[in-house]
Amino acid sequence: LLGHKYLILDPILEKFRKIRKTKNKLIVTLGGSDTWGITPYVMTKLLELNQKATIILGPAFEHFDAVQKIQSISPKEFFKIKHNVPSLIKEMNSYQIAITSGGITPFQANAMGLPCVVIATESFEIEVGRYLEKLGCNTYGGFKKDLNVGSMQFKFPIKEYSRKALEKVDSKGIERVINNIIEFTS
């Protein structure tokens, strides 16, 4: 059972499904640790593009000095920094677009109708970013610091990407897995 239709995603995602319409609220979440420190780099690019954002730092994040340095040269309240949020799913609910790494987060976001720019922070995430772009609900932003900065200007049709995300990704993977097991064992 391969493919995103069999991903085991939290069923609570169904509660947050909705069409996103604008690019006015951006969330950045690049993994629990962001091993390579891509978050500060993305913040720098967003600052250059004059794009405000909420930045989520995971529980194992260690690049605080770089984040604080960028925040210190940013206009007041340009970046809202949150560390180790209790529920990333609930946090993402109030945003219109996300910049994520290529793990499970873009699938969670898409199941909510939240389009993403996927930045591969590990080489295996390149395939995820490209796959989700082919589904028509995300843009692949590049690998590590070889970012397509243009993708961060969000010129894609957000409402259409959101609609496609809801159409293509849901949290019913567990049901599909169970049904296949029952069918196989019958």
PDB file of C-alpha atoms in Angstrom:
ATOM      1  CA  LEU A   1       0.000   0.000   0.000  1.00  0.00           C
ATOM      2  CA  LEU A   2       2.012   2.881  -1.335  1.00  0.00           C
ATOM      3  CA  GLY A   3       1.320   6.547  -1.892  1.00  0.00           C
ATOM      4  CA  HIS A   4      -0.124   9.430   0.026  1.00  0.00           C
ATOM      5  CA  LYS A   5      -3.616   7.865   0.081  1.00  0.00           C
ATOM      6  CA  TYR A   6      -2.285   5.370   2.674  1.00  0.00           C
ATOM      7  CA  LEU A   7      -0.516   7.863   4.929  1.00  0.00           C
ATOM      8  CA  ILE A   8      -1.608   7.559   8.536  1.00  0.00           C
ATOM      9  CA  LEU A   9      -2.519  11.138   9.437  1.00  0.00           C
ATOM     10  CA  ASP A  10      -4.274  12.356  12.563  1.00  0.00           C
ATOM     11  CA  PRO A  11      -8.052  12.240  12.011  1.00  0.00           C
ATOM     12  CA  ILE A  12      -8.354  15.611  13.783  1.00  0.00           C
ATOM     13  CA  LEU A  13      -7.246  17.140  10.472  1.00  0.00           C
ATOM     14  CA  GLU A  14     -10.764  16.595   9.124  1.00  0.00           C
ATOM     15  CA  LYS A  15     -12.025  19.158  11.655  1.00  0.00           C
ATOM     16  CA  PHE A  16      -9.793  21.870  10.122  1.00  0.00           C
ATOM     17  CA  ARG A  17     -10.476  21.346   6.415  1.00  0.00           C
ATOM     18  CA  LYS A  18     -11.234  24.611   4.619  1.00  0.00           C
ATOM     19  CA  ILE A  19     -10.362  26.572   1.503  1.00  0.00           C
ATOM     20  CA  ARG A  20      -7.558  29.112   1.948  1.00  0.00           C
ATOM     21  CA  LYS A  21      -7.964  32.233  -0.168  1.00  0.00           C
ATOM     22  CA  THR A  22      -5.142  34.716   0.375  1.00  0.00           C
ATOM     23  CA  LYS A  23      -1.451  34.853   1.154  1.00  0.00           C
ATOM     24  CA  ASN A  24      -1.789  37.276   4.044  1.00  0.00           C
ATOM     25  CA  LYS A  25      -0.964  34.827   6.879  1.00  0.00           C
ATOM     26  CA  LEU A  26       2.199  32.774   6.492  1.00  0.00           C
ATOM     27  CA  ILE A  27       3.587  30.078   8.779  1.00  0.00           C
ATOM     28  CA  VAL A  28       7.102  28.632   8.487  1.00  0.00           C
ATOM     29  CA  THR A  29       7.807  25.229  10.023  1.00  0.00           C
ATOM     30  CA  LEU A  30      10.886  23.331   8.929  1.00  0.00           C
ATOM     31  CA  GLY A  31      10.863  20.312  11.187  1.00  0.00           C
ATOM     32  CA  GLY A  32      11.385  19.411  14.798  1.00  0.00           C
ATOM     33  CA  SER A  33      15.104  20.122  14.665  1.00  0.00           C
ATOM     34  CA  ASP A  34      15.839  21.877  11.359  1.00  0.00           C
ATOM     35  CA  THR A  35      19.222  20.136  11.402  1.00  0.00           C
ATOM     36  CA  TRP A  36      20.796  22.330   8.726  1.00  0.00           C
ATOM     37  CA  GLY A  37      19.522  25.690  10.024  1.00  0.00           C
ATOM     38  CA  ILE A  38      17.354  26.508   7.027  1.00  0.00           C
ATOM     39  CA  THR A  39      14.863  28.532   9.116  1.00  0.00           C
ATOM     40  CA  PRO A  40      17.176  31.553   9.576  1.00  0.00           C
ATOM     41  CA  TYR A  41      17.982  31.478   5.864  1.00  0.00           C
ATOM     42  CA  VAL A  42      14.260  31.454   4.977  1.00  0.00           C
ATOM     43  CA  MET A  43      13.683  34.317   7.430  1.00  0.00           C
ATOM     44  CA  THR A  44      16.377  36.347   5.655  1.00  0.00           C
ATOM     45  CA  LYS A  45      14.712  35.765   2.289  1.00  0.00           C
ATOM     46  CA  LEU A  46      11.265  36.643   3.675  1.00  0.00           C
ATOM     47  CA  LEU A  47      12.698  39.842   5.141  1.00  0.00           C
ATOM     48  CA  GLU A  48      14.124  40.746   1.715  1.00  0.00           C
ATOM     49  CA  LEU A  49      10.687  40.071   0.186  1.00  0.00           C
ATOM     50  CA  ASN A  50       8.943  42.092   2.943  1.00  0.00           C
ATOM     51  CA  GLN A  51       6.840  39.033   3.814  1.00  0.00           C
ATOM     52  CA  LYS A  52       5.837  38.770   7.497  1.00  0.00           C
ATOM     53  CA  ALA A  53       5.536  35.299   8.998  1.00  0.00           C
ATOM     54  CA  THR A  54       5.042  33.225  12.106  1.00  0.00           C
ATOM     55  CA  ILE A  55       8.069  31.003  12.627  1.00  0.00           C
ATOM     56  CA  ILE A  56       7.600  27.666  14.402  1.00  0.00           C
ATOM     57  CA  LEU A  57      10.720  26.215  15.991  1.00  0.00           C
ATOM     58  CA  GLY A  58      10.506  22.537  16.872  1.00  0.00           C
ATOM     59  CA  PRO A  59      11.465  20.923  20.187  1.00  0.00           C
ATOM     60  CA  ALA A  60      14.989  19.980  19.011  1.00  0.00           C
ATOM     61  CA  PHE A  61      15.745  23.306  17.268  1.00  0.00           C
ATOM     62  CA  GLU A  62      19.258  24.594  18.073  1.00  0.00           C
ATOM     63  CA  HIS A  63      19.806  27.623  15.809  1.00  0.00           C
ATOM     64  CA  PHE A  64      18.373  30.218  18.211  1.00  0.00           C
ATOM     65  CA  ASP A  65      21.289  32.651  17.852  1.00  0.00           C
ATOM     66  CA  ALA A  66      20.796  32.915  14.090  1.00  0.00           C
ATOM     67  CA  VAL A  67      17.027  33.396  14.483  1.00  0.00           C
ATOM     68  CA  GLN A  68      17.539  36.093  17.134  1.00  0.00           C
ATOM     69  CA  LYS A  69      20.092  37.871  14.953  1.00  0.00           C
ATOM     70  CA  ILE A  70      17.648  38.087  12.043  1.00  0.00           C
ATOM     71  CA  GLN A  71      14.804  39.090  14.331  1.00  0.00           C
ATOM     72  CA  SER A  72      16.977  41.893  15.782  1.00  0.00           C
ATOM     73  CA  ILE A  73      17.418  43.484  12.333  1.00  0.00           C
ATOM     74  CA  SER A  74      13.757  43.014  11.377  1.00  0.00           C
ATOM     75  CA  PRO A  75      11.008  45.586  11.875  1.00  0.00           C
ATOM     76  CA  LYS A  76       9.128  45.171  15.154  1.00  0.00           C
ATOM     77  CA  GLU A  77       6.689  42.246  15.075  1.00  0.00           C
ATOM     78  CA  PHE A  78       7.789  41.256  11.542  1.00  0.00           C
ATOM     79  CA  PHE A  79       8.398  37.683  12.682  1.00  0.00           C
ATOM     80  CA  LYS A  80       6.373  36.026  15.410  1.00  0.00           C
ATOM     81  CA  ILE A  81       8.520  33.252  16.882  1.00  0.00           C
ATOM     82  CA  LYS A  82       6.937  30.229  18.588  1.00  0.00           C
ATOM     83  CA  HIS A  83       8.919  27.348  20.054  1.00  0.00           C
ATOM     84  CA  ASN A  84       7.665  23.805  20.624  1.00  0.00           C
ATOM     85  CA  VAL A  85       3.963  24.493  20.090  1.00  0.00           C
ATOM     86  CA  PRO A  86       1.567  21.974  21.726  1.00  0.00           C
ATOM     87  CA  SER A  87      -0.163  21.157  18.415  1.00  0.00           C
ATOM     88  CA  LEU A  88       1.273  22.047  15.032  1.00  0.00           C
ATOM     89  CA  ILE A  89      -2.015  21.019  13.416  1.00  0.00           C
ATOM     90  CA  LYS A  90      -4.036  23.472  15.509  1.00  0.00           C
ATOM     91  CA  GLU A  91      -1.384  26.137  14.971  1.00  0.00           C
ATOM     92  CA  MET A  92      -1.483  25.739  11.178  1.00  0.00           C
ATOM     93  CA  ASN A  93      -5.264  26.074  11.129  1.00  0.00           C
ATOM     94  CA  SER A  94      -5.246  29.875  11.259  1.00  0.00           C
ATOM     95  CA  TYR A  95      -2.827  30.366   8.352  1.00  0.00           C
ATOM     96  CA  GLN A  96      -3.367  30.747   4.619  1.00  0.00           C
ATOM     97  CA  ILE A  97      -0.053  29.371   3.351  1.00  0.00           C
ATOM     98  CA  ALA A  98       2.918  27.474   4.798  1.00  0.00           C
ATOM     99  CA  ILE A  99       6.592  27.008   4.120  1.00  0.00           C
ATOM    100  CA  THR A 100       7.467  23.496   5.279  1.00  0.00           C
ATOM    101  CA  SER A 101      10.121  20.863   4.933  1.00  0.00           C
ATOM    102  CA  GLY A 102       9.353  17.712   2.966  1.00  0.00           C
ATOM    103  CA  GLY A 103       8.400  15.359   5.777  1.00  0.00           C
ATOM    104  CA  ILE A 104       4.873  14.644   6.995  1.00  0.00           C
ATOM    105  CA  THR A 105       3.958  18.309   7.614  1.00  0.00           C
ATOM    106  CA  PRO A 106       3.023  19.263   4.037  1.00  0.00           C
ATOM    107  CA  PHE A 107       0.668  16.274   3.888  1.00  0.00           C
ATOM    108  CA  GLN A 108      -0.931  17.357   7.174  1.00  0.00           C
ATOM    109  CA  ALA A 109      -1.213  20.909   5.860  1.00  0.00           C
ATOM    110  CA  ASN A 110      -2.725  19.766   2.570  1.00  0.00           C
ATOM    111  CA  ALA A 111      -5.272  17.604   4.381  1.00  0.00           C
ATOM    112  CA  MET A 112      -6.408  20.892   5.974  1.00  0.00           C
ATOM    113  CA  GLY A 113      -6.442  22.733   2.641  1.00  0.00           C
ATOM    114  CA  LEU A 114      -3.264  24.641   3.511  1.00  0.00           C
ATOM    115  CA  PRO A 115      -1.029  25.023   0.427  1.00  0.00           C
ATOM    116  CA  CYS A 116       2.727  24.868   0.967  1.00  0.00           C
ATOM    117  CA  VAL A 117       6.057  25.815  -0.451  1.00  0.00           C
ATOM    118  CA  VAL A 118       8.042  22.662   0.287  1.00  0.00           C
ATOM    119  CA  ILE A 119      11.750  23.091   0.958  1.00  0.00           C
ATOM    120  CA  ALA A 120      13.677  19.825   1.001  1.00  0.00           C
ATOM    121  CA  THR A 121      15.966  19.925   4.016  1.00  0.00           C
ATOM    122  CA  GLU A 122      17.157  16.354   3.400  1.00  0.00           C
ATOM    123  CA  SER A 123      17.831  14.751   0.005  1.00  0.00           C
ATOM    124  CA  PHE A 124      14.925  12.273   0.297  1.00  0.00           C
ATOM    125  CA  GLU A 125      12.531  15.220   0.688  1.00  0.00           C
ATOM    126  CA  ILE A 126      13.234  16.410  -2.869  1.00  0.00           C
ATOM    127  CA  GLU A 127      10.991  13.650  -4.208  1.00  0.00           C
ATOM    128  CA  VAL A 128       8.236  14.620  -1.737  1.00  0.00           C
ATOM    129  CA  GLY A 129       8.374  18.276  -2.784  1.00  0.00           C
ATOM    130  CA  ARG A 130       8.234  17.419  -6.470  1.00  0.00           C
ATOM    131  CA  TYR A 131       5.461  14.864  -5.926  1.00  0.00           C
ATOM    132  CA  LEU A 132       3.254  17.330  -4.061  1.00  0.00           C
ATOM    133  CA  GLU A 133       3.891  19.942  -6.735  1.00  0.00           C
ATOM    134  CA  LYS A 134       2.678  17.460  -9.371  1.00  0.00           C
ATOM    135  CA  LEU A 135      -0.516  16.982  -7.350  1.00  0.00           C
ATOM    136  CA  GLY A 136      -1.149  20.704  -7.881  1.00  0.00           C
ATOM    137  CA  CYS A 137      -1.429  21.726  -4.243  1.00  0.00           C
ATOM    138  CA  ASN A 138       2.125  22.869  -3.431  1.00  0.00           C
ATOM    139  CA  THR A 139       5.170  24.463  -4.953  1.00  0.00           C
ATOM    140  CA  TYR A 140       8.571  22.846  -4.627  1.00  0.00           C
ATOM    141  CA  GLY A 141      10.907  25.529  -3.288  1.00  0.00           C
ATOM    142  CA  GLY A 142      14.241  23.764  -3.728  1.00  0.00           C
ATOM    143  CA  PHE A 143      16.851  21.877  -1.723  1.00  0.00           C
ATOM    144  CA  LYS A 144      18.314  23.424   1.442  1.00  0.00           C
ATOM    145  CA  LYS A 145      19.783  26.806   0.591  1.00  0.00           C
ATOM    146  CA  ASP A 146      19.351  26.373  -3.174  1.00  0.00           C
ATOM    147  CA  LEU A 147      15.948  27.948  -2.769  1.00  0.00           C
ATOM    148  CA  ASN A 148      13.756  29.166  -5.552  1.00  0.00           C
ATOM    149  CA  VAL A 149      13.175  32.518  -3.869  1.00  0.00           C
ATOM    150  CA  GLY A 150      10.469  33.271  -6.416  1.00  0.00           C
ATOM    151  CA  SER A 151       8.418  30.435  -4.915  1.00  0.00           C
ATOM    152  CA  MET A 152       8.349  32.422  -1.683  1.00  0.00           C
ATOM    153  CA  GLN A 153       6.510  35.247  -3.412  1.00  0.00           C
ATOM    154  CA  PHE A 154       3.468  32.967  -3.633  1.00  0.00           C
ATOM    155  CA  LYS A 155       2.444  33.923  -7.168  1.00  0.00           C
ATOM    156  CA  PHE A 156       0.571  30.633  -7.535  1.00  0.00           C
ATOM    157  CA  PRO A 157      -3.252  30.583  -7.208  1.00  0.00           C
ATOM    158  CA  ILE A 158      -3.661  29.901  -3.500  1.00  0.00           C
ATOM    159  CA  LYS A 159      -7.405  29.219  -3.620  1.00  0.00           C
ATOM    160  CA  GLU A 160      -6.928  26.691  -6.433  1.00  0.00           C
ATOM    161  CA  TYR A 161      -3.998  25.040  -4.616  1.00  0.00           C
ATOM    162  CA  SER A 162      -6.102  24.856  -1.454  1.00  0.00           C
ATOM    163  CA  ARG A 163      -9.013  23.280  -3.318  1.00  0.00           C
ATOM    164  CA  LYS A 164      -6.650  20.734  -4.933  1.00  0.00           C
ATOM    165  CA  ALA A 165      -5.086  19.970  -1.542  1.00  0.00           C
ATOM    166  CA  LEU A 166      -8.494  19.150  -0.077  1.00  0.00           C
ATOM    167  CA  GLU A 167      -9.324  17.059  -3.134  1.00  0.00           C
ATOM    168  CA  LYS A 168      -6.048  15.098  -3.193  1.00  0.00           C
ATOM    169  CA  VAL A 169      -5.053  14.677   0.483  1.00  0.00           C
ATOM    170  CA  ASP A 170      -7.135  13.622   3.476  1.00  0.00           C
ATOM    171  CA  SER A 171      -6.678  11.810   6.772  1.00  0.00           C
ATOM    172  CA  LYS A 172      -8.525   8.657   5.772  1.00  0.00           C
ATOM    173  CA  GLY A 173      -5.367   6.605   5.116  1.00  0.00           C
ATOM    174  CA  ILE A 174      -5.941   4.407   8.159  1.00  0.00           C
ATOM    175  CA  GLU A 175      -9.396   3.483   6.844  1.00  0.00           C
ATOM    176  CA  ARG A 176      -7.909   2.555   3.472  1.00  0.00           C
ATOM    177  CA  VAL A 177      -5.215   0.435   5.122  1.00  0.00           C
ATOM    178  CA  ILE A 178      -7.768  -1.386   7.305  1.00  0.00           C
ATOM    179  CA  ASN A 179     -10.098  -1.969   4.363  1.00  0.00           C
ATOM    180  CA  ASN A 180      -7.229  -3.428   2.339  1.00  0.00           C
ATOM    181  CA  ILE A 181      -6.228  -5.723   5.183  1.00  0.00           C
ATOM    182  CA  ILE A 182      -9.813  -6.924   5.583  1.00  0.00           C
ATOM    183  CA  GLU A 183     -10.140  -7.423   1.820  1.00  0.00           C
ATOM    184  CA  PHE A 184      -6.817  -9.284   1.672  1.00  0.00           C
ATOM    185  CA  THR A 185      -7.673 -11.592   4.570  1.00  0.00           C
ATOM    186  CA  SER A 186     -11.242 -12.337   3.414  1.00  0.00           C
TER     187      SER A 186
END
